[in-house]
PDB file of C-alpha atoms in Angstrom:
ATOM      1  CA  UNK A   1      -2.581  -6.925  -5.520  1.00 89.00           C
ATOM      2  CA  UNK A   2      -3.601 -10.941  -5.242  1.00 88.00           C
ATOM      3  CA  UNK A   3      -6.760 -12.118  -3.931  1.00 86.00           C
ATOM      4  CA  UNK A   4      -4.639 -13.483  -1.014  1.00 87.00           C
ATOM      5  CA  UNK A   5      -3.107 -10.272  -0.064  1.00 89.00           C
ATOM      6  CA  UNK A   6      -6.420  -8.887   0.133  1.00 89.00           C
ATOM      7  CA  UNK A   7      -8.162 -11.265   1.796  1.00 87.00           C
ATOM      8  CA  UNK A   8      -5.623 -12.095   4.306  1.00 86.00           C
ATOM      9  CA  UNK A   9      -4.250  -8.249   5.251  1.00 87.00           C
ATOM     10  CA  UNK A  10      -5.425  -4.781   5.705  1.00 87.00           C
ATOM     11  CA  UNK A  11      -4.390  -2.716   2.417  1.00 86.00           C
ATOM     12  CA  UNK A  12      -7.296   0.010   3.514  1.00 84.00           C
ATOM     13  CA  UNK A  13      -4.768   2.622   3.938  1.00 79.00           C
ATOM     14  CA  UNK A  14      -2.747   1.676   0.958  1.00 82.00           C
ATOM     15  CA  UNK A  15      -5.142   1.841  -1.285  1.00 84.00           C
ATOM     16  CA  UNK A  16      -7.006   4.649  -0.350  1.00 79.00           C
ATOM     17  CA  UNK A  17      -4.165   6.926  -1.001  1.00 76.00           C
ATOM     18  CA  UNK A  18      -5.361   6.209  -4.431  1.00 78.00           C
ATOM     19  CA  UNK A  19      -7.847   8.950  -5.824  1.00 73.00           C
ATOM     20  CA  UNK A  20     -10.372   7.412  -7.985  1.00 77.00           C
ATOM     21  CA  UNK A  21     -10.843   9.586 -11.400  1.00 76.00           C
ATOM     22  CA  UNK A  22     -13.071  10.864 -14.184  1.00 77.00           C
ATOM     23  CA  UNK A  23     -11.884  10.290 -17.506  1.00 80.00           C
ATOM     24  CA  UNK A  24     -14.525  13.310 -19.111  1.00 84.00           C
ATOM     25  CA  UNK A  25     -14.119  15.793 -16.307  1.00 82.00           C
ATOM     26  CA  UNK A  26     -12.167  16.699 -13.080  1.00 79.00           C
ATOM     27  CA  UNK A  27     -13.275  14.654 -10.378  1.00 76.00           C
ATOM     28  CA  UNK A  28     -14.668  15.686  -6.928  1.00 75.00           C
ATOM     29  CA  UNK A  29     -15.419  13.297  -4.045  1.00 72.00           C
ATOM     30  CA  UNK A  30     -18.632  13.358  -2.414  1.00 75.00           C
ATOM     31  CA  UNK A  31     -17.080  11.937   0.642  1.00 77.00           C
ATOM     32  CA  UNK A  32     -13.737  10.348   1.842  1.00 75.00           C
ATOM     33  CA  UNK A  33     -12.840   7.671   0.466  1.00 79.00           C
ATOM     34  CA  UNK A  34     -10.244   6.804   2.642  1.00 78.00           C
ATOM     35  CA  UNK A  35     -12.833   6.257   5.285  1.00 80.00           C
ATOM     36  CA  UNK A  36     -14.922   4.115   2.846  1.00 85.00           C
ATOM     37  CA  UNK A  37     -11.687   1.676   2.494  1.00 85.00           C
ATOM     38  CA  UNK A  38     -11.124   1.346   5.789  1.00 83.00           C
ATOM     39  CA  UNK A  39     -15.063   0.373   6.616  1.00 87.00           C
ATOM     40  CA  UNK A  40     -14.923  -2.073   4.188  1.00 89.00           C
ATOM     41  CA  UNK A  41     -11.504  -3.471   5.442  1.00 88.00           C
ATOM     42  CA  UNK A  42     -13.145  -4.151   9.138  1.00 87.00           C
ATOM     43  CA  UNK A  43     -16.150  -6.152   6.686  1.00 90.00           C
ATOM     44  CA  UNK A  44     -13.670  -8.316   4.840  1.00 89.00           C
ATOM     45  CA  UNK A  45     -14.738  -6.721   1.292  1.00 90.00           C
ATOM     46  CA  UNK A  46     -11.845  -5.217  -0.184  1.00 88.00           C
ATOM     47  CA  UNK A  47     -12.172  -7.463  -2.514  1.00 87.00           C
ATOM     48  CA  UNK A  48     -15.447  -7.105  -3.504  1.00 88.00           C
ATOM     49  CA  UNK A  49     -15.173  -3.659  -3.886  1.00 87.00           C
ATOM     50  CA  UNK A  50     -11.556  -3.445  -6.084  1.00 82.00           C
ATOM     51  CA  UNK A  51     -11.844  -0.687  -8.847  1.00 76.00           C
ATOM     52  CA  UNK A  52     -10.268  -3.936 -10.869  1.00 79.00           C
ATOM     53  CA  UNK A  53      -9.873  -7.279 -11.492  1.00 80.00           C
ATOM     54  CA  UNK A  54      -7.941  -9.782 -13.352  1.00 81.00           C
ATOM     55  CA  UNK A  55      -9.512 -12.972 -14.150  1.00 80.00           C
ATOM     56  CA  UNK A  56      -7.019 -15.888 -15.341  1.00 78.00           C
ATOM     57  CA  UNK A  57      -8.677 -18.971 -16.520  1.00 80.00           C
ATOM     58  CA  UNK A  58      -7.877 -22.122 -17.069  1.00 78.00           C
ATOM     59  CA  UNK A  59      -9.077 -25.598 -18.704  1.00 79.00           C
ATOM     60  CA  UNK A  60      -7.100 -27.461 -16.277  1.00 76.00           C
ATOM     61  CA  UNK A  61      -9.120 -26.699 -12.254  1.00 72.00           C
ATOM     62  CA  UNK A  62      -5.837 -28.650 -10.766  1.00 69.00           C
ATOM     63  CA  UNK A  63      -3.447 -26.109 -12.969  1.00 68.00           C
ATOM     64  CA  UNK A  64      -3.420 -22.835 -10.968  1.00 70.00           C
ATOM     65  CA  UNK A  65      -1.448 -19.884 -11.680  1.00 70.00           C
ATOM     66  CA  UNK A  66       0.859 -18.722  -8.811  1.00 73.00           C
ATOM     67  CA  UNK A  67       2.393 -15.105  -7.921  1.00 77.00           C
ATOM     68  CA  UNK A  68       6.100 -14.500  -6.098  1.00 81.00           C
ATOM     69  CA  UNK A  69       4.974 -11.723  -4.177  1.00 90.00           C
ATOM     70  CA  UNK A  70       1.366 -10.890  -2.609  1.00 92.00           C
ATOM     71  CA  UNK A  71       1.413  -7.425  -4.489  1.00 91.00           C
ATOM     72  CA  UNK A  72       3.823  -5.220  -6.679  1.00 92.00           C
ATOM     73  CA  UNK A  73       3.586  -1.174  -6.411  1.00 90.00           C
ATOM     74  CA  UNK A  74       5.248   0.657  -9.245  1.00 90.00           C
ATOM     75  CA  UNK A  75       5.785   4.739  -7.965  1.00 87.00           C
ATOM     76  CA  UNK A  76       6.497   6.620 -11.621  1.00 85.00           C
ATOM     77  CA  UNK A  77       4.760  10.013 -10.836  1.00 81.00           C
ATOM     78  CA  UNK A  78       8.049  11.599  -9.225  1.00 81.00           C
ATOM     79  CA  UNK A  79      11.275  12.530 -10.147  1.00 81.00           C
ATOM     80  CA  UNK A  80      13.468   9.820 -12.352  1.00 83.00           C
ATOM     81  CA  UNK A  81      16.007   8.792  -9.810  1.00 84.00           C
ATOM     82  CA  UNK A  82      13.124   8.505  -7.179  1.00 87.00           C
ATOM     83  CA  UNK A  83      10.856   6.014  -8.921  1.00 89.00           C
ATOM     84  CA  UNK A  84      10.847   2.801  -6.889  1.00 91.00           C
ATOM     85  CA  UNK A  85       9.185  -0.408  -6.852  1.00 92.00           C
ATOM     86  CA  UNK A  86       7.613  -2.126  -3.672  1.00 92.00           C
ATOM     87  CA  UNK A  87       6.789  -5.634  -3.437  1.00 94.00           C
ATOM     88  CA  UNK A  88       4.460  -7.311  -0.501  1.00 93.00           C
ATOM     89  CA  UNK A  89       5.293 -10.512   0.214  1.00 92.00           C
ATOM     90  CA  UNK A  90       4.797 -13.004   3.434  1.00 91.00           C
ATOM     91  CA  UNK A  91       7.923 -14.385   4.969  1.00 89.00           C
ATOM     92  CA  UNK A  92       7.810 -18.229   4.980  1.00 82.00           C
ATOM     93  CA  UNK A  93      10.571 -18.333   8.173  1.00 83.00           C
ATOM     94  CA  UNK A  94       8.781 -16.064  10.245  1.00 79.00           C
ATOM     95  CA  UNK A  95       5.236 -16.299   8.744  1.00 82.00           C
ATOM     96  CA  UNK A  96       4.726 -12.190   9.043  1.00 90.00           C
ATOM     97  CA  UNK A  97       3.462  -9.799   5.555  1.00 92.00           C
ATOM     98  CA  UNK A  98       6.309  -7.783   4.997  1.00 93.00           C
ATOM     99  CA  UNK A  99       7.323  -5.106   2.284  1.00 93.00           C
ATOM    100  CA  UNK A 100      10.204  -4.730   0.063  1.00 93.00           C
ATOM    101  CA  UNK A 101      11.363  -1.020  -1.180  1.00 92.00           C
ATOM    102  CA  UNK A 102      13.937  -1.159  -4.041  1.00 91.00           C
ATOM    103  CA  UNK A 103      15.150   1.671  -6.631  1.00 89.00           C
ATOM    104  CA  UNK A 104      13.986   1.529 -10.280  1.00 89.00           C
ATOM    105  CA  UNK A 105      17.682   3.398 -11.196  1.00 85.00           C
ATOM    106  CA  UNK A 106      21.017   2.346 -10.378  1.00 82.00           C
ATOM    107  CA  UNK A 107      21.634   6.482  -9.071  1.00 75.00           C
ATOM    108  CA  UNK A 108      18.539   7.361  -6.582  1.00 77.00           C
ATOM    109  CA  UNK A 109      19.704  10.638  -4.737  1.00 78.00           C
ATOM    110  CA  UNK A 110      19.116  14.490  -6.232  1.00 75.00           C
ATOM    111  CA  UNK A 111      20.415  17.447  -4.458  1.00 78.00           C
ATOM    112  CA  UNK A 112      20.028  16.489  -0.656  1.00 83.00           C
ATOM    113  CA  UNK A 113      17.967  14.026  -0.706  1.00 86.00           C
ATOM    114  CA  UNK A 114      18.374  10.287  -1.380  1.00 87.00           C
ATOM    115  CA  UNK A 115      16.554   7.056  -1.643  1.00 87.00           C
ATOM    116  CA  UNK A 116      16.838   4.623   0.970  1.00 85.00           C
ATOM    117  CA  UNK A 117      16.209   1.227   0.207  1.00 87.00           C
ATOM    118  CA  UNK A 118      14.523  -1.229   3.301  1.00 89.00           C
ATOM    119  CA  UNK A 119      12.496  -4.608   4.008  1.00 92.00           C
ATOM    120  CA  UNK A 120      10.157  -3.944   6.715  1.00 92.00           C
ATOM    121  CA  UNK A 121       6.812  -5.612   8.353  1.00 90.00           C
ATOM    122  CA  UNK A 122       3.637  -4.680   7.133  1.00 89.00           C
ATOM    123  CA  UNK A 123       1.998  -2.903   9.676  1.00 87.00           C
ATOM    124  CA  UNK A 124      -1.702  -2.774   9.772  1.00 83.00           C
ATOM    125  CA  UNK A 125      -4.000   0.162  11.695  1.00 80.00           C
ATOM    126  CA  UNK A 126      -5.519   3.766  10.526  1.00 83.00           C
ATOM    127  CA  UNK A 127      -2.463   6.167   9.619  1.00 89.00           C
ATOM    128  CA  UNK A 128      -2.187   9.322  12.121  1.00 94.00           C
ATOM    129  CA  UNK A 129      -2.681  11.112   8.735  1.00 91.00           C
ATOM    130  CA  UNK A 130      -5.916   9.388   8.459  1.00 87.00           C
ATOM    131  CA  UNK A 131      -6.974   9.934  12.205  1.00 90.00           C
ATOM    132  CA  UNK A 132      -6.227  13.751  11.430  1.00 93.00           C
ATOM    133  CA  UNK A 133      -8.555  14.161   8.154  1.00 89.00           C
ATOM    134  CA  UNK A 134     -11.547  12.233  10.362  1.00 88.00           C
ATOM    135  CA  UNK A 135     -11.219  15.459  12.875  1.00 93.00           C
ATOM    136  CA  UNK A 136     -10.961  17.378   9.950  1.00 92.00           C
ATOM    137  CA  UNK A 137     -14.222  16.960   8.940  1.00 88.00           C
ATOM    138  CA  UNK A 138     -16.399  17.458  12.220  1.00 90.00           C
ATOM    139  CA  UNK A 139     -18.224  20.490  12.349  1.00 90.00           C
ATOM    140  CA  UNK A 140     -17.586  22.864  14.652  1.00 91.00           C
ATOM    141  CA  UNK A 141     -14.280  21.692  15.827  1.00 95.00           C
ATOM    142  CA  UNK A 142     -10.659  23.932  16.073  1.00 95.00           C
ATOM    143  CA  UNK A 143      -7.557  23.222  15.217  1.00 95.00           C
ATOM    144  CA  UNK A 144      -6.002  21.973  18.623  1.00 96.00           C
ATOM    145  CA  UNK A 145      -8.695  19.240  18.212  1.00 97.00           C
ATOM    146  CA  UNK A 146      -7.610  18.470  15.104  1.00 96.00           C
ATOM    147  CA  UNK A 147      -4.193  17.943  15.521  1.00 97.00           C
ATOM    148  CA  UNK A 148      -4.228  16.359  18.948  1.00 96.00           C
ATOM    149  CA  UNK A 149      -3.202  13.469  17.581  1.00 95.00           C
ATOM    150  CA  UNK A 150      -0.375  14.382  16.451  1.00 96.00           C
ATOM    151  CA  UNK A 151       1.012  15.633  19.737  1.00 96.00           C
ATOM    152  CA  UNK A 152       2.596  11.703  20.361  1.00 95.00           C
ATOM    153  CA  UNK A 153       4.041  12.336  17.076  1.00 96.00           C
ATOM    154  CA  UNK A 154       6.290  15.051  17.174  1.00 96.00           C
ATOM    155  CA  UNK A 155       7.824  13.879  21.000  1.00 94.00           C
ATOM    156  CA  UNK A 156       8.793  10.623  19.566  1.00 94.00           C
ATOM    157  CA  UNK A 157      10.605  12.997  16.645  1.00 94.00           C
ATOM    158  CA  UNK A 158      12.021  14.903  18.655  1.00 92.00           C
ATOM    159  CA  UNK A 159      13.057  12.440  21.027  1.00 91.00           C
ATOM    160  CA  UNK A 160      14.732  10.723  17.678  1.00 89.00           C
ATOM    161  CA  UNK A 161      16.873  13.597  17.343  1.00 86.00           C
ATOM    162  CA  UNK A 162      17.874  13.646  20.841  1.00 76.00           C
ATOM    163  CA  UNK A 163      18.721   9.866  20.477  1.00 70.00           C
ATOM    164  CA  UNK A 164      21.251  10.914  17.248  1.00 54.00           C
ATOM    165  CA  UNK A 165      24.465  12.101  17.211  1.00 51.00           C
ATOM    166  CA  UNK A 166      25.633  16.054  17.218  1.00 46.00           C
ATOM    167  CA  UNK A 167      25.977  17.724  13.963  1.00 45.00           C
ATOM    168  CA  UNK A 168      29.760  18.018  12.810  1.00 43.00           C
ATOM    169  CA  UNK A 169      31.620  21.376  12.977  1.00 43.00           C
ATOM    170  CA  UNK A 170      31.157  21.168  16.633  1.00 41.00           C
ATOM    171  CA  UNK A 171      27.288  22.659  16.017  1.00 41.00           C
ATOM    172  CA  UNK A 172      24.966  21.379  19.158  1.00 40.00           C
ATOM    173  CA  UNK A 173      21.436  20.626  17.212  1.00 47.00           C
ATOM    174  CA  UNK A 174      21.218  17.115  16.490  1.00 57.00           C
ATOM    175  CA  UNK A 175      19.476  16.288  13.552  1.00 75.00           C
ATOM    176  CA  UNK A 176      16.287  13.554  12.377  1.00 87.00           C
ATOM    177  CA  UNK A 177      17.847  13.066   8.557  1.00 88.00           C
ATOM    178  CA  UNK A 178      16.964   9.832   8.432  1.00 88.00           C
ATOM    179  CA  UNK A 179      13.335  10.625   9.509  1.00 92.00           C
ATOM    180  CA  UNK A 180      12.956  13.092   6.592  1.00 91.00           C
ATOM    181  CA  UNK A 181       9.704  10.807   5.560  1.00 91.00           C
ATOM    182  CA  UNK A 182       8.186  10.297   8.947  1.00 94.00           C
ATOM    183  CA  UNK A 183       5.154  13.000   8.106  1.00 95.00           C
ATOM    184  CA  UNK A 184       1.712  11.738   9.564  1.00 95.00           C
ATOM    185  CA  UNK A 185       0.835   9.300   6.171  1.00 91.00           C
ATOM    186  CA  UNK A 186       3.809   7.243   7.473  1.00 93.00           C
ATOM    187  CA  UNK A 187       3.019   6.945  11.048  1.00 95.00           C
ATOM    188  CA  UNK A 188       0.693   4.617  12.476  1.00 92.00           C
ATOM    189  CA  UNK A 189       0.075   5.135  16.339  1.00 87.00           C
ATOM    190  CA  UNK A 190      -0.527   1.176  18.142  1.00 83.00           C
ATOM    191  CA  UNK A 191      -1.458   0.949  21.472  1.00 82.00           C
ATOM    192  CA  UNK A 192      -0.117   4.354  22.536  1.00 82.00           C
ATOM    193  CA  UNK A 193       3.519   3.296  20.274  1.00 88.00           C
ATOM    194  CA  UNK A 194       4.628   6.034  17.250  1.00 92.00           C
ATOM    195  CA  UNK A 195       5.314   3.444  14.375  1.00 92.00           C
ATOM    196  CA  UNK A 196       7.188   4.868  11.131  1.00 93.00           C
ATOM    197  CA  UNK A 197       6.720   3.528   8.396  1.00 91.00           C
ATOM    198  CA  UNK A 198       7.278   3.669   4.677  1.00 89.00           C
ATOM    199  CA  UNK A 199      11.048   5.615   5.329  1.00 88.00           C
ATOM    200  CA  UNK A 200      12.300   5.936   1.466  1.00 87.00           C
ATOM    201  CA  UNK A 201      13.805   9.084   1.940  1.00 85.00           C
ATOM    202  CA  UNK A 202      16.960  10.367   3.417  1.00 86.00           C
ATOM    203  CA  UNK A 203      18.303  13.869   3.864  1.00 88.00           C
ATOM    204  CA  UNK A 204      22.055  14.592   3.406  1.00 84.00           C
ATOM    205  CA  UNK A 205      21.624  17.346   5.548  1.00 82.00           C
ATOM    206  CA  UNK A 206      21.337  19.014   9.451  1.00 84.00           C
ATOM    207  CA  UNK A 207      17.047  18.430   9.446  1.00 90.00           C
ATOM    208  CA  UNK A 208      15.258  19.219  12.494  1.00 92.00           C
ATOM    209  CA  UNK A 209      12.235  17.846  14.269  1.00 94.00           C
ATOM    210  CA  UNK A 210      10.753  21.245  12.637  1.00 94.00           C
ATOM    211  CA  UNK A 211      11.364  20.665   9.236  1.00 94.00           C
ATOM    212  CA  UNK A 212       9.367  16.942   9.552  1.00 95.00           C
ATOM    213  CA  UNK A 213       6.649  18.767  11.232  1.00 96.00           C
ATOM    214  CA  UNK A 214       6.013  21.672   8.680  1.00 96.00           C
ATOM    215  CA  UNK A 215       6.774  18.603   5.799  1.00 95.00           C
ATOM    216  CA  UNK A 216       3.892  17.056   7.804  1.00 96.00           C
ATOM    217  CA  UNK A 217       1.498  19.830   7.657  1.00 97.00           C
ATOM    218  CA  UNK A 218       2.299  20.538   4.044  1.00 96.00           C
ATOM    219  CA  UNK A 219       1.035  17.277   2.927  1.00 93.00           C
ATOM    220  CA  UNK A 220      -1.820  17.242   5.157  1.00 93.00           C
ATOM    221  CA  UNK A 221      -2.659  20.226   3.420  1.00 92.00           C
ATOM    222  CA  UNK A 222      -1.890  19.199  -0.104  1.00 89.00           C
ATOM    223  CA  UNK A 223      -4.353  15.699   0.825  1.00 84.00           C
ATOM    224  CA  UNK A 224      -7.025  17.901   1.806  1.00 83.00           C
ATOM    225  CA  UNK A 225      -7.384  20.686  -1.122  1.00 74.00           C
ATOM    226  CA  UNK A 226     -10.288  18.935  -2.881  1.00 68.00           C
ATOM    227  CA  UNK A 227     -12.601  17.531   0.524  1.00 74.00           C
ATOM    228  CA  UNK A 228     -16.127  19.213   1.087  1.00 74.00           C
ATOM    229  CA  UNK A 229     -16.840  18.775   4.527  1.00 80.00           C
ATOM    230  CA  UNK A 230     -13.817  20.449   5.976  1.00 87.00           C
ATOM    231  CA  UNK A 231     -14.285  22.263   9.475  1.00 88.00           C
ATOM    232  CA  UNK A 232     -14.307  25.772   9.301  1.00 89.00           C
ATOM    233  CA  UNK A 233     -10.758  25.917  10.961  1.00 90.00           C
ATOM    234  CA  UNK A 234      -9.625  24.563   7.672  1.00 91.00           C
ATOM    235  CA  UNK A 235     -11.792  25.720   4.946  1.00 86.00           C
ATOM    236  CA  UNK A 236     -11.315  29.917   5.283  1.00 82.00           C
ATOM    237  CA  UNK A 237      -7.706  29.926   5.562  1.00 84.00           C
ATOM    238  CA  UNK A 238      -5.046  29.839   2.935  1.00 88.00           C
ATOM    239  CA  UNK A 239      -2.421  26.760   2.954  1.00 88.00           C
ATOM    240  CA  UNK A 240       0.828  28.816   4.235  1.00 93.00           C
ATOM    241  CA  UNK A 241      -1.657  30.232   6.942  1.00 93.00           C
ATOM    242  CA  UNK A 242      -2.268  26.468   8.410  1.00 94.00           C
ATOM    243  CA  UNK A 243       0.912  26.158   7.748  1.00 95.00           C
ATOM    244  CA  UNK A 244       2.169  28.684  10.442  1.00 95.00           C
ATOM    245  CA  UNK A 245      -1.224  28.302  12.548  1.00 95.00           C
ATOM    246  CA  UNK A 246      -0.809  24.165  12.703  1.00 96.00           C
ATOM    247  CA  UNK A 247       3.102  24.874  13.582  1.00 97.00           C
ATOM    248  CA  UNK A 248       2.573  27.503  16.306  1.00 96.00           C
ATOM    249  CA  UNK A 249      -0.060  24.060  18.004  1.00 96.00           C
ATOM    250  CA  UNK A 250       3.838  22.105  18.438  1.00 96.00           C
ATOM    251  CA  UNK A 251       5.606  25.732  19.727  1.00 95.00           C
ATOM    252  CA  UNK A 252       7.205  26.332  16.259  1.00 95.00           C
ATOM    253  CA  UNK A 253       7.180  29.454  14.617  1.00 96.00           C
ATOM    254  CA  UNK A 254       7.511  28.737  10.716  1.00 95.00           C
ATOM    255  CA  UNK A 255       9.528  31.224   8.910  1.00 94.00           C
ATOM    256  CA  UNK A 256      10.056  32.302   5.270  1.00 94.00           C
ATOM    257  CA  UNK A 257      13.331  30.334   4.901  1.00 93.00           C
ATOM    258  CA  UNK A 258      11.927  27.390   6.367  1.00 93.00           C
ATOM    259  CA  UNK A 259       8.869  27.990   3.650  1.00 93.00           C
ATOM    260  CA  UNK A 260      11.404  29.053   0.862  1.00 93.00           C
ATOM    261  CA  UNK A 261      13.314  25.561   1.911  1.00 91.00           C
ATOM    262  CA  UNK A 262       9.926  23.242   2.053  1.00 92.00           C
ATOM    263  CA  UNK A 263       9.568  24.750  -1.831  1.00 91.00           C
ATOM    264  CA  UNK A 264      13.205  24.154  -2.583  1.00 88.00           C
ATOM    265  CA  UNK A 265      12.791  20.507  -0.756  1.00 87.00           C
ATOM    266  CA  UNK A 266       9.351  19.337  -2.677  1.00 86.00           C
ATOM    267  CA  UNK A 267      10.604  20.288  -5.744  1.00 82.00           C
ATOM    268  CA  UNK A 268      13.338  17.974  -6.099  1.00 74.00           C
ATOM    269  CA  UNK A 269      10.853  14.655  -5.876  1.00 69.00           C
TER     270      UNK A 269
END
């Protein structure tokens, strides 16, 4: 990431996705550091506080080096034909941060799922993943208070689906396949407006609003297996068990083809 990038924009949420490690032994936070980001976002010192820095100096003050893009993300930790490379960069024309997805290999699909390329705005705000994990960690709290939040979330889903075309073979259910990525670490709510963001992934498939939802919850789950201060909701019960409990919140009842198909699903990235 350049200086300008972030100076100028809020990375918080990008960056805390990033688990900081211990090179002698496993590593366990002693608090969220997603939170932390985001705190020092609203005080301007992202900067200050980078894990890293790259200092280029010159002899000449008046000859300063110069970037093409604001910031370059490499994703290697998945699945060959998934590895991608994102590039922020501000748009002189319209003068907005935007974000540039492109595939690392020329063949970027496996099984049912492929990799969408896009150019998007950056959009800045606390993830409704985020917002969840804050509830997470209040004491005494259950898990319709948790996931409030995400109520908003799943309408606009399913009103997606309702927006797309019927299934062929004359089957009724209309299906989100293009929203296969819109779990709560891509979705920023705005002034009461679902945002999705970040939409790599595509599924060559009949997916319902379900199948983003229990995605959803999976990675929730997956984000929160080494936090502390988790409600006791959270803490006592086993991940398939939020899994169902979390679904039944949104009137879904998660069975064991739709967990033997999350499996299947994760897998393949």
């Amino acid at each position: 990431f350049s200086e300008q990038l972030l100076t100028s924009t809020d990375v918080s949420g990008l960056i805390g996705r990033y688990e900081s490690r211990d090179y002698n032994k496993p590593y366990r936070p002693l608090f969220s550091e997603r939170k932390a980001w985001r705190s020092l976002a609203m005080n301007g010192l992202t900067n200050v506080f980078s894990n890293s820095f790259l200092v280029v100096a010159r002899k000449s003050a008046g000859d300063r080096m110069t970037l093409d893009s604001l910031g370059v993300i490499k994703n290697l930790d998945r699945t060959a034909q998934f590895r991608t490379r994102s590039t922020i960069y501000r748009d002189d024309a319209e003068g907005e941060v935007r974000v540039r997805k492109s595939a690392l290999q020329p063949k970027h699909e496996h099984g049912l799922i492929e990799l969408t390329e896009y150019d998007e705005p950056w959009r800045e705000g606390d993830t409704l993943q985020s917002i969840i994990e804050a509830r997470a960690s209040e004491p005494g709290v259950d898990l319709a208070y948790v996931f409030e939040p995400a109520k908003a979330w799943y309408v606009h889903i399913s009103e997606l689906a309702n927006e797309g075309e019927p299934e062929s073979g004359g089957n009724a259910s209309r299906s989100v396949s293009s929203y296969f990525d819109g779990i709560w670490q891509n979705t920023i709510i705005q002034r009461g407006s679902v945002h999705l963001i970040d939409q790599e992934w595509s599924f060559r498939g009949e997916l319902e609003p379900r199948h983003v939802l229990i995605r959803a919850i999976y990675a929730f789950v997956a984000s929160i297996r080494e936090h502390r201060n988790l409600a006791s909701c959270l803490k006592y019960r086993r991940g398939v068990k939020i899994i169902q409990d979390v679904a039944r919140l949104f009137d879904v009842e998660v069975t064991d083809a739709d967990l033997a198909w999350l499996v299947d699903t994760e897998s393949s990235v």
